[in-house]
Coordinates of C-alpha atoms and ligand atoms in Angstrom, one line a residue:
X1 CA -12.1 -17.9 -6.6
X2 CA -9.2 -18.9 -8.2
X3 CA -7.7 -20.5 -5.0
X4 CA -9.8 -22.9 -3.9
X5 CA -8.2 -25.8 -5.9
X6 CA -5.3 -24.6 -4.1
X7 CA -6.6 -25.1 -0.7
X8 CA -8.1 -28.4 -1.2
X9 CA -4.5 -29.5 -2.1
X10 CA -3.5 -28.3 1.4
X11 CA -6.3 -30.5 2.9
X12 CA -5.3 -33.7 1.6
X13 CA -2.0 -32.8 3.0
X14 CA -3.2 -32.1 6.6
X15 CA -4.0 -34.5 9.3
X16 CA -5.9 -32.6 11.5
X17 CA -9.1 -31.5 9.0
X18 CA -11.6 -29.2 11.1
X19 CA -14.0 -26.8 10.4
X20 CA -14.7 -23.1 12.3
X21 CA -17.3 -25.0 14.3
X22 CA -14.9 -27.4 16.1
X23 CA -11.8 -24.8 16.0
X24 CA -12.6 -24.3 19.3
X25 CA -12.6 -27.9 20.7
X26 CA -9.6 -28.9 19.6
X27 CA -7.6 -27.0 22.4
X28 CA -6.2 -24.4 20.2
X29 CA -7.0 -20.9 21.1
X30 CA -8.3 -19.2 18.0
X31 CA -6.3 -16.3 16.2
X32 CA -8.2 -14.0 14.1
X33 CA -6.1 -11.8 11.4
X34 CA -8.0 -8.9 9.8
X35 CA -6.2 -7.7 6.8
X36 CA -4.1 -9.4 4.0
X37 CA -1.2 -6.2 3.7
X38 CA 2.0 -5.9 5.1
X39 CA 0.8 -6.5 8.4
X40 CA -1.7 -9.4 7.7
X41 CA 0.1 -11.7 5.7
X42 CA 3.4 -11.0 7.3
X43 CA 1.9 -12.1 10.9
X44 CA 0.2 -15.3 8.7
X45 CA 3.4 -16.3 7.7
X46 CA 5.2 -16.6 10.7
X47 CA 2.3 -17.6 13.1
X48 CA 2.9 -21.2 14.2
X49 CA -0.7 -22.8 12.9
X50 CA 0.6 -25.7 14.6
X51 CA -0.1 -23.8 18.0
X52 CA -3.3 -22.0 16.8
X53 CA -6.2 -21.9 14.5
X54 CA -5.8 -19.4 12.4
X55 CA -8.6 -17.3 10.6
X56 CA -7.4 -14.4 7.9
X57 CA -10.3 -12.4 6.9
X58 CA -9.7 -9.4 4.3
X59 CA -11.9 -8.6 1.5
X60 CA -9.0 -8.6 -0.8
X61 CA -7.6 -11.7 -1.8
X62 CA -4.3 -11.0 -2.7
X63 CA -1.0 -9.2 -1.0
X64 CA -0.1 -5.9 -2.5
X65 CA 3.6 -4.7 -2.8
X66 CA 3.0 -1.5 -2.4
X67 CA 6.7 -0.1 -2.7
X68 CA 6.4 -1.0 -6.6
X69 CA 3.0 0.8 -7.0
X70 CA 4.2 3.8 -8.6
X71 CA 6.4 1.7 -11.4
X72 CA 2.3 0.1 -12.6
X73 CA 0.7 2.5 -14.0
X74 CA 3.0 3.7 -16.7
X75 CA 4.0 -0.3 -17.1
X76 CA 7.7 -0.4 -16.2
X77 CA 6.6 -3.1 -13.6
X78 CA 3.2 -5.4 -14.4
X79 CA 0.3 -5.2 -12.1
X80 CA 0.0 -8.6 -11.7
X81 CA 3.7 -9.0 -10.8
X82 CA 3.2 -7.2 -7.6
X83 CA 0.1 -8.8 -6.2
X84 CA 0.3 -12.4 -4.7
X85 CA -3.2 -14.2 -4.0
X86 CA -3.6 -15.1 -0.2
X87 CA -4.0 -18.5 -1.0
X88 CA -0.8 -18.9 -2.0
X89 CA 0.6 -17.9 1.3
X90 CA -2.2 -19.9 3.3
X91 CA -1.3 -23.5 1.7
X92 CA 2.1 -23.1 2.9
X93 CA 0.6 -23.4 6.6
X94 CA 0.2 -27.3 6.2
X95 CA 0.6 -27.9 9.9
X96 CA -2.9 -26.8 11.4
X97 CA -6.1 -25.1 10.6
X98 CA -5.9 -22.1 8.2
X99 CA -8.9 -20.4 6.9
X100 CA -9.2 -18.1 4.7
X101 CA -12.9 -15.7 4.4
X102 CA -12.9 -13.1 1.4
X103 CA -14.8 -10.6 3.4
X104 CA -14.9 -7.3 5.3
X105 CA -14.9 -6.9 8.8
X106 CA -17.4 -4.8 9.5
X107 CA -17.5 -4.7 12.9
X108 CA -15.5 -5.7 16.5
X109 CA -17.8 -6.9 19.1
X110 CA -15.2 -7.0 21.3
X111 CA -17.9 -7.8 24.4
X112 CA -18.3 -11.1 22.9
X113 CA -15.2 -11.5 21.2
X114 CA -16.5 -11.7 17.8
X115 CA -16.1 -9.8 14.3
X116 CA -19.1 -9.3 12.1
X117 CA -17.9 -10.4 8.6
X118 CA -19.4 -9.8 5.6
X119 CA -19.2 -12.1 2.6
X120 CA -18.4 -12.0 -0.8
X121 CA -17.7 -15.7 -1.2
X122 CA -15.8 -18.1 1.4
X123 CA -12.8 -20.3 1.3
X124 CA -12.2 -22.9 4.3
X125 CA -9.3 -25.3 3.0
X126 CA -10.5 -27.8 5.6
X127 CA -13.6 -27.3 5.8
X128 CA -16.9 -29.1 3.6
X129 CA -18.5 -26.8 1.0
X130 CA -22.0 -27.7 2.2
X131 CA -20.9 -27.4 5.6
X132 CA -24.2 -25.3 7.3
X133 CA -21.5 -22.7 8.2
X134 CA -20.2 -21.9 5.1
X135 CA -21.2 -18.5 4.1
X136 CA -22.4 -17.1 0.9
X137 CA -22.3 -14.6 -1.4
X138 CA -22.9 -11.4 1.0
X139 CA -23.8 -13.3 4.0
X140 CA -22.5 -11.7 6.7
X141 CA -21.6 -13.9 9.5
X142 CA -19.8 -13.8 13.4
X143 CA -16.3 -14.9 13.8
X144 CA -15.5 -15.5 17.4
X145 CA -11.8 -15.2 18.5
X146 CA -9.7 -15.9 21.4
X147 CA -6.6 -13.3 19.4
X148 CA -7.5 -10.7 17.0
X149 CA -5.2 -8.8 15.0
X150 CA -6.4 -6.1 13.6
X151 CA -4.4 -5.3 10.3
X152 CA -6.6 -3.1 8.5
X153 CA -4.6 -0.9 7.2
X154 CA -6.0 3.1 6.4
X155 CA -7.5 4.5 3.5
X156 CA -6.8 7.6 1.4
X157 CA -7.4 11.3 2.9
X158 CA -8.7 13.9 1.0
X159 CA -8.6 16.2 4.3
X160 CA -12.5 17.6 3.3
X161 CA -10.8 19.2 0.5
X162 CA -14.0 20.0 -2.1
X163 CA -13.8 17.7 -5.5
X164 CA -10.8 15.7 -4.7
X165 CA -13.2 12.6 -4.2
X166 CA -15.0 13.0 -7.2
X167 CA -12.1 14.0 -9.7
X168 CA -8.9 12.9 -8.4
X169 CA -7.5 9.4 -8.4
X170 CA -5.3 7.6 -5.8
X171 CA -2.5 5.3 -5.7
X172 CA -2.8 2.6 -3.1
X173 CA -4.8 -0.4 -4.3
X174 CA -3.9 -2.3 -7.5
X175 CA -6.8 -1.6 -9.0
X176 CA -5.9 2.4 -9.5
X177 CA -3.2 1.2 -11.5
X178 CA -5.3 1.2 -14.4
X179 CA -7.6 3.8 -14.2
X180 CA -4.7 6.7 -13.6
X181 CA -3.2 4.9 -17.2
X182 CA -6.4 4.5 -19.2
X183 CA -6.9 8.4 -18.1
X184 CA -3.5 9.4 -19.9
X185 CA -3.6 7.4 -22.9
X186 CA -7.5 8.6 -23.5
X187 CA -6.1 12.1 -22.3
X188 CA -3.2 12.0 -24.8
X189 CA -5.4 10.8 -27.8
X190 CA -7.6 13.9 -27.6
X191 CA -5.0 16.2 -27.0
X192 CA -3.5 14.7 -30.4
X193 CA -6.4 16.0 -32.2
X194 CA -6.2 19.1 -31.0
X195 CA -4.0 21.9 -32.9
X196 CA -0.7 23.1 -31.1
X197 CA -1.6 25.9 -28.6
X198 CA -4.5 25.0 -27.9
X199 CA -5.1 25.4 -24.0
X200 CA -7.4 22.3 -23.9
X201 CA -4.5 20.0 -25.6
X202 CA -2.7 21.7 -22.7
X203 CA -4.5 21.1 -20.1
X204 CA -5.0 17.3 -21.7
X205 CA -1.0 17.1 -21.0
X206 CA -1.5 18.1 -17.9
X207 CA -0.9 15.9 -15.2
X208 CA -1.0 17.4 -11.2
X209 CA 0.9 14.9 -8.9
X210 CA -0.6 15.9 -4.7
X211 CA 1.6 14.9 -2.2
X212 CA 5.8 15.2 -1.7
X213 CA 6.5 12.0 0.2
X214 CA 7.6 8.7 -1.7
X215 CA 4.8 7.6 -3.5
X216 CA 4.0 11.2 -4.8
X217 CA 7.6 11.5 -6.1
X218 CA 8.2 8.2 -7.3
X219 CA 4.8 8.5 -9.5
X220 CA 5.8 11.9 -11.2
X221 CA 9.6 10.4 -11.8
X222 CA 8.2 7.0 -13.4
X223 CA 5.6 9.0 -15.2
X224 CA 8.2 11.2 -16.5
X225 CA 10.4 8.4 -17.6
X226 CA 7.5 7.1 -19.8
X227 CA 6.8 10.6 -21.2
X228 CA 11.3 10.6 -21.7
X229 CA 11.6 7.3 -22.7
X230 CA 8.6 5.9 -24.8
X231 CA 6.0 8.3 -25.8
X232 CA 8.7 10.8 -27.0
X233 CA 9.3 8.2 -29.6
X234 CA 5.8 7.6 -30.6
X235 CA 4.4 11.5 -30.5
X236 CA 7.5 13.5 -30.0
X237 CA 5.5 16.7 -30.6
X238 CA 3.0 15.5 -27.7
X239 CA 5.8 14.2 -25.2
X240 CA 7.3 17.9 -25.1
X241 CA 3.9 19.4 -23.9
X242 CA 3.2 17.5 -21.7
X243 CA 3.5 19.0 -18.4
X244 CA 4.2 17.0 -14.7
X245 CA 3.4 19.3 -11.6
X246 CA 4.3 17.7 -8.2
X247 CA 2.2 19.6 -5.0
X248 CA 3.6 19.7 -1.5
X249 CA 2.4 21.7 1.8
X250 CA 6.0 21.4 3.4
X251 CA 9.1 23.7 2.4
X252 CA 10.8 20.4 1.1
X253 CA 9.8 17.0 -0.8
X254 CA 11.0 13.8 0.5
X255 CA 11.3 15.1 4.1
X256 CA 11.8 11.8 6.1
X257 CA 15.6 11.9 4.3
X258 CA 18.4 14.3 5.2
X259 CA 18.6 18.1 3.5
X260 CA 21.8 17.1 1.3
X261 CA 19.3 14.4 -0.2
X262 CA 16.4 16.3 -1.0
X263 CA 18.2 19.4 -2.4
X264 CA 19.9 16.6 -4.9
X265 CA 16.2 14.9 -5.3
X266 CA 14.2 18.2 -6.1
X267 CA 17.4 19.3 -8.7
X268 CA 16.7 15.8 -10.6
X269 CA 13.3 15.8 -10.6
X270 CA 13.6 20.0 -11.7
X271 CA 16.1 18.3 -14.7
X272 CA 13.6 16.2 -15.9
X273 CA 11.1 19.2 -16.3
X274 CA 9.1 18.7 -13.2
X275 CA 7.2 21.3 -12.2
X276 CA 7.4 21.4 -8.1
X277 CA 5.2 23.5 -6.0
X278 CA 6.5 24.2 -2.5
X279 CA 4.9 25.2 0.6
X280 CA 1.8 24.6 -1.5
X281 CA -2.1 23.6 -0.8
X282 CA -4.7 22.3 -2.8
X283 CA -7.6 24.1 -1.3
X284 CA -10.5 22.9 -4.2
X285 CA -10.5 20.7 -6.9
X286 CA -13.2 21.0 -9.8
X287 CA -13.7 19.2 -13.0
X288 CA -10.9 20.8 -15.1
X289 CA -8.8 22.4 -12.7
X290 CA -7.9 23.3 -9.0
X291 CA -6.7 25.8 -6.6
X292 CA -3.9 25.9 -5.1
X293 CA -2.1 28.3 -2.9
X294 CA 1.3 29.0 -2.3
X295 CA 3.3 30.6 1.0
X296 CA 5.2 33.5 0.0
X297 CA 5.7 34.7 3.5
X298 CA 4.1 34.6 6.8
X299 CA 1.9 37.2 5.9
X300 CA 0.9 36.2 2.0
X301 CA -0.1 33.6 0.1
X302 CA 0.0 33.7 -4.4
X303 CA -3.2 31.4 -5.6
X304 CA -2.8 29.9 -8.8
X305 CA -5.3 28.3 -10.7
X306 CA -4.3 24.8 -12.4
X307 CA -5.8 23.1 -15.5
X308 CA -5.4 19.3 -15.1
X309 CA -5.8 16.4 -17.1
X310 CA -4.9 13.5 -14.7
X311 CA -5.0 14.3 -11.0
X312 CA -3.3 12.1 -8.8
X313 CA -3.6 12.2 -5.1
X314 CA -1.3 11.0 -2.5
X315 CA -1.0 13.2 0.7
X316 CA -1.4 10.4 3.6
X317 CA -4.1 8.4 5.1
X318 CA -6.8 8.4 7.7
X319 CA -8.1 5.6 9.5
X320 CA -10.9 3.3 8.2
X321 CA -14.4 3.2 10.0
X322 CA -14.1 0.0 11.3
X323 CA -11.2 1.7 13.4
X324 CA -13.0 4.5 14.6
X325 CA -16.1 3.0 15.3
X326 CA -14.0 0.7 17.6
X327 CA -12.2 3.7 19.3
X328 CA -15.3 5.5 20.2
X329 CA -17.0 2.3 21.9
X330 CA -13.5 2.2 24.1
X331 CA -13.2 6.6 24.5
X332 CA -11.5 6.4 27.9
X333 CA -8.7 4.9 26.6
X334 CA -8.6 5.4 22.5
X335 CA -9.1 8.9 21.4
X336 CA -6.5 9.2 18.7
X337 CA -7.8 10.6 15.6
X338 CA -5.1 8.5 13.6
X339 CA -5.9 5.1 14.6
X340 CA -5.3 2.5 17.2
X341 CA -3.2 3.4 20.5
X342 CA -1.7 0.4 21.4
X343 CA 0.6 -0.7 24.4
X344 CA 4.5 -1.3 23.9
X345 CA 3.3 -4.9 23.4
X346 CA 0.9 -3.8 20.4
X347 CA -2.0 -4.5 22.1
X348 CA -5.3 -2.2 21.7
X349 CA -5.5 0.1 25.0
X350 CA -8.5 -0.5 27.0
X351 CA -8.7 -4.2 25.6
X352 CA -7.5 -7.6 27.0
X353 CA -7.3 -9.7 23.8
X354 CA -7.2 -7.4 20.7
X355 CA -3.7 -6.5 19.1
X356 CA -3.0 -3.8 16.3
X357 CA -0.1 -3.6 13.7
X358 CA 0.7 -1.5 11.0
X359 CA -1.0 1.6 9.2
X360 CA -4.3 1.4 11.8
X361 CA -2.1 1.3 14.9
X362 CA -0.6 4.5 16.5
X363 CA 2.8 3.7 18.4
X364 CA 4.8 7.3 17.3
X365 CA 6.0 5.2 14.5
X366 CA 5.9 6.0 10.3
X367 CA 2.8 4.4 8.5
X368 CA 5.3 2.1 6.7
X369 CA 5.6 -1.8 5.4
X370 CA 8.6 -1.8 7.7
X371 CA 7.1 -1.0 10.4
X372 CA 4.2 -3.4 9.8
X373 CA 6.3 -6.6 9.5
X374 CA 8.6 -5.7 12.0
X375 CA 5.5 -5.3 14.3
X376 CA 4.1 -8.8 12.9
X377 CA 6.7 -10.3 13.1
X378 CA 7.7 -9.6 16.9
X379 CA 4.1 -10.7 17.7
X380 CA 4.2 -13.9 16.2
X381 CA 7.1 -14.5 18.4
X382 CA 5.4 -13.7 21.1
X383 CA 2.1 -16.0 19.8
X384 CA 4.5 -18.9 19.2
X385 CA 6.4 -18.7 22.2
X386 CA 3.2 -18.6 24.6
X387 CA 4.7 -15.1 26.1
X388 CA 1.4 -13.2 25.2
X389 CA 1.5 -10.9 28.4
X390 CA 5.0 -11.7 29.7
X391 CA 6.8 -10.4 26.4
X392 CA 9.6 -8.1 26.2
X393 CA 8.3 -4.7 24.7
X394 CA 8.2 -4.4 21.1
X395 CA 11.3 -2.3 19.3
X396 CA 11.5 -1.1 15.9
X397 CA 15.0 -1.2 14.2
X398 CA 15.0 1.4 11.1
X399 CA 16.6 0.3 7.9
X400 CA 16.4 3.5 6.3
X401 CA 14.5 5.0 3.4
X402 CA 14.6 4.8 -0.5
X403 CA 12.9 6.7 -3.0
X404 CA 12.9 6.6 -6.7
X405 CA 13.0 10.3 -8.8
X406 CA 13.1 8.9 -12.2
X407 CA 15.6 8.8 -14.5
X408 CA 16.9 6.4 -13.3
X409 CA 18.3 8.1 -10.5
X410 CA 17.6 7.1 -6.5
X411 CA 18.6 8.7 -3.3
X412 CA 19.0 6.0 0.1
X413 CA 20.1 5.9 3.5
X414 CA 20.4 3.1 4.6
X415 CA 20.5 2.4 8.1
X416 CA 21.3 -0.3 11.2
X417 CA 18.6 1.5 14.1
X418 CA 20.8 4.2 14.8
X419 CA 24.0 3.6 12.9
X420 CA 24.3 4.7 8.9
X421 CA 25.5 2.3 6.5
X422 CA 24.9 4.2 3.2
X423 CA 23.5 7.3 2.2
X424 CA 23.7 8.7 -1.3
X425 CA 21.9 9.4 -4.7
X426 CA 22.5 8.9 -8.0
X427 CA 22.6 5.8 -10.6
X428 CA 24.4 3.6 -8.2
X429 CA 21.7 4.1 -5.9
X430 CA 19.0 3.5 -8.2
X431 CA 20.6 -0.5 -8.7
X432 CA 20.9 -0.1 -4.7
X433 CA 17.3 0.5 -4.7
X434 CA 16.1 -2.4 -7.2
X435 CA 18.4 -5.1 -5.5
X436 CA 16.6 -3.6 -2.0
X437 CA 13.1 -3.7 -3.5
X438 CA 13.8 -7.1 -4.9
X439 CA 15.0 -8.4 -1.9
X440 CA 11.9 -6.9 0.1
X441 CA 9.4 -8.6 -1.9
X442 CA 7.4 -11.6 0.1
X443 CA 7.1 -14.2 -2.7
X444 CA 9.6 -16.0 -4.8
X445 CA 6.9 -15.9 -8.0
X446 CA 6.6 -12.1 -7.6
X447 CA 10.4 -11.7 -7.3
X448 CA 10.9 -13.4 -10.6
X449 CA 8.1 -11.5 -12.6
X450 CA 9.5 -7.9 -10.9
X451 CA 13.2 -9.3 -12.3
X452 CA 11.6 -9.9 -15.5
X453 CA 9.6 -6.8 -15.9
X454 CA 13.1 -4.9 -15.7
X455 CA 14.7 -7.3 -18.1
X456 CA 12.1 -6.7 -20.2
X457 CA 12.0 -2.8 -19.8
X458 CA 15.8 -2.9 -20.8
X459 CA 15.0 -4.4 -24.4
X460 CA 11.4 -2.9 -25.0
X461 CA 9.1 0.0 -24.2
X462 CA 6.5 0.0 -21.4
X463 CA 3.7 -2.1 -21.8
X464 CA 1.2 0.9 -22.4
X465 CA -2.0 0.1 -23.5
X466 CA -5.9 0.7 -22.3
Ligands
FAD501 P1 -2.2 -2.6 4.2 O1 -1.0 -3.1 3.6 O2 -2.8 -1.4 3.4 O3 -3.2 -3.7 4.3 C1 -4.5 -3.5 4.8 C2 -5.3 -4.8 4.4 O4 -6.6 -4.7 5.2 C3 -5.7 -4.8 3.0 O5 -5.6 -6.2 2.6 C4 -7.2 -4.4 3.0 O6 -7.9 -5.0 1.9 C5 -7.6 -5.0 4.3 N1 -8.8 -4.4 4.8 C6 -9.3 -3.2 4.7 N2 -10.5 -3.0 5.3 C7 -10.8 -4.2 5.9 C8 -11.8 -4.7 6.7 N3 -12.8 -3.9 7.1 N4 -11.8 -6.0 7.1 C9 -10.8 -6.8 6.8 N5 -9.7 -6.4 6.0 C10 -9.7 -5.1 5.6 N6 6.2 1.5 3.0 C11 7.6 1.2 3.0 O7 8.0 0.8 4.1 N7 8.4 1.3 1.9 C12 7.9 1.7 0.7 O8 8.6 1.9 -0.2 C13 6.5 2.0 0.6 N8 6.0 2.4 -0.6 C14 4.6 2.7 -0.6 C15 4.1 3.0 -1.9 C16 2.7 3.2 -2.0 C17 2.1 3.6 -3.4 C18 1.9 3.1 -0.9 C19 0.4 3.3 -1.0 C20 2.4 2.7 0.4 C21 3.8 2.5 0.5 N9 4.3 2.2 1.7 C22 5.7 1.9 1.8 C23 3.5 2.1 2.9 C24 3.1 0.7 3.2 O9 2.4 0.1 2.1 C25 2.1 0.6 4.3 O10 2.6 1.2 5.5 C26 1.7 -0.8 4.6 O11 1.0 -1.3 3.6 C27 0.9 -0.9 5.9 O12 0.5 -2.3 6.1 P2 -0.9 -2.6 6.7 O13 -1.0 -4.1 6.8 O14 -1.2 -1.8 7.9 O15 -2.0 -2.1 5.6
MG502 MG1 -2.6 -5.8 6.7
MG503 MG1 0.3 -4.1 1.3
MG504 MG1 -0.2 -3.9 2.3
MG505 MG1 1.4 2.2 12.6

């Protein structure tokens, strides 16, 4: 892994060198942190390693920035901007014993207050690389903790909806970045050798966006601006067939903002020649096209049938097995079919040592980035202050909601808890939003390359290539 070199740095730089077997003698209690999202590596950074060893264990060794996502695919932002390799966040914690495992948990003993982990290679910054406990290439091994935090996150749901698996894509790891934009550039080079009205060039041009909430509008807009602004350049004759259709079950897109907001959103993204499909459900998906079926009243339903080229799907999440096979070992006091319940102090019901924040907890609260690293960062608090079990209860202050239609128009509201600072759409909003987004992002060296990747945008096209 690239980030070992990095971590052996960090050693020379610490006094107290240790591996996992002495973690436990040296007085520290040991804090385990599944994950390395919003929730993991925000509740890395601000944990006091000075106070704990700390353990990070997530089989993907890098932090994503997932409110950027939808500007990769298309290239108006560069994967590799958005992503920041754990390592780079652990060698920052030079006061006490970090360790880093590139592994998934695959299971919380919580009896003996271990996680089974399972390997795909192992970095310990302090630790010897022929230490016996080292672990290699898909060992699996048991981590024992005094704290764990689970921050798993969720994964996509496809609700049992037939073919969705098999032929649509998602949006919510880096690594679907590329496949949705190899899949339009190989779609759009067939479709060019096809003659004009020919219903398989169509349906080549076709792109079907599921889902109305953020990331399913803020992929149609940026795809849209690439189809606007760069390919109608290149193919001009291509660009105007091609066809965006956004998908939502609700009577409105967008539906965490306020009406005035998504009346404006749904008129832009309409401008721009987005297709949207209210009160709308996929019910089946096959190779070359889907179903979907529209509300006309209470009483009847219209059911269309789409041909797609590119199928995108992003209509929510459902907790990861790890989760539920946790919650039905605890059923007298789990039982949520969305994740974790926790206490107002984010601990796991029904357990004494075992906390959850973000996506794969349930506290009534939006599966957000802002709610993850508020939630991380009032536990750390409580971790670094010794109040675990006398803390205040956790509270969530809500800074509002952005959302990017394309075309370089935004709608916010922007919010202090209960009190509105700002709330409005347009072109001043969409530099709102960038300076926000900027200012969100965890790392300096991602901040830089996002700034960049806009310079850059304003000069050339998109960087759109296989
Ligand atoms: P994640 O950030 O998903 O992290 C989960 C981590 O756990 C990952 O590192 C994963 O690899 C790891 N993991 C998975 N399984 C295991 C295992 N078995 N063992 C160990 N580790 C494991 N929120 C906002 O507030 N604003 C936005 O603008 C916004 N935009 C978004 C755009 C997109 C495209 C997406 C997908 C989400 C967006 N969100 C946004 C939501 C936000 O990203 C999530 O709410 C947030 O990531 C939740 O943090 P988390 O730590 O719970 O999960
Ligand atoms: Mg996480
Ligand atoms: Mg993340
Ligand atoms: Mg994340
Ligand atoms: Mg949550």
């Amino acid at each position: 892994s690239s980030g070992i070199s990095s971590f052996k740095t960090a050693a020379k730089k610490s006094t107290t060198q240790a591996t996992l077997s002495s973690y436990s003698n040296n007085g520290k209690k040991n804090v385990v942190i599944l994950g390395s999202g919003w929730g993991g590596i925000s509740f890395l950074q601000h944990i006091d390693e000075s106070k704990y060893n700390v353990t990070l264990i997530s089989p993907r060794p890098h932090f994503l920035f997932t409110p950027l996502l939808p500007s990769t695919p298309v290239g108006t932002v560069d994967e590799k901007s958005i992503i920041e390799p754990v390592v780079n966040f652990a060698v920052k914690k030079t006061k006490g014993n970090v360790s880093y495992y590139e592994a998934q948990a695959t299971k919380i003993n919580h009896l003996d207050n271990t996680v089974t982990i399972k390997s795909f290679s192992h970095v310990n910054p302090f630790g010897d690389s022929k230490n016996p406990e080292s672990i290699k290439k898909n060992d699996s091994a048991d981590i024992k903790y005094d704290y764990l935090i689970s921050a798993v996150g969720a994964e996509p749901n496809t609700f049992g909806i037939p073919g969705v698996q098999e032929h649509g894509m998602f949006l919510k790891e880096i690594e679907h970045s590329p496949k949705i934009r190899k899949q339009f550039i190989e779609n759009i080079e067939r479709a060019n050798l096809l003659p004009k009205g020919d219903p398989e060039r169509k349906r080549l041009l076709t792109l079907v966006v599921v889902g109305g909430g953020p990331t399913g509008v803020e992929t149609a807009g940026e795809l849209q601006d690439y189809v606007d602004q760069d390919l109608k350049k290149y193919l001009p004759s291509i660009a105007e067939e091609v066809q965006i259709h956004l998908i939502e079950a609700l009577p409105v897109i967008l539906n965490m903002f306020e009406s005035k907001l998504t009346s404006y959103a749904q008129k832009v993204l309409e401008q721009t020649s987005i297709k949207l499909h209210l009160k709308t459900a996929v019910s089946e998906v096959k190779e070359k096209h889907l179903i979907a079926k529209t509300k006309i009243s209470d009483t009847e339903t219209k059911t269309e049938e789409i041909p797609y080229g590119t199928l995108i799907w992003a209509t929510g999440n459902k907790p990861r097995s790890i989760v539920t096979d946790l919650i039905k070992e605890i059923p007298e006091q789990q039982g949520s079919r969305r994740g974790l319940l926790v206490d107002e102090h984010l601990k796991v019901k029904g357990l004494n040592n075992v906390y959850a924040i973000g996506d794969n907890a349930v506290a009534g609260l939006a599966p957000t980035a802002q709610v993850a690293h508020q939630e991380a960062e009032y536990l750390t608090k409580v971790f670094n202050k010794n109040q675990v079990g006398s803390a205040k209860p956790f509270k969530y202050l809500h800074y509002g909601a952005l959302a990017y239609l394309g075309a370089e128009k935004a709608i916010a509201n922007i919010t202090y808890g209960k009190r509105q600072l700002y709330t409005g759409g347009g072109l001043i909003t969409f530099y709102i939003w960038r300076v926000l987004y900027l200012s969100m992002i965890i790392s300096w060296r991602s901040r830089f390359k996002v700034m960049s990747d806009w310079f850059k945008l304003a000069l050339f096209k998109r960087d759109f290539f296989k």
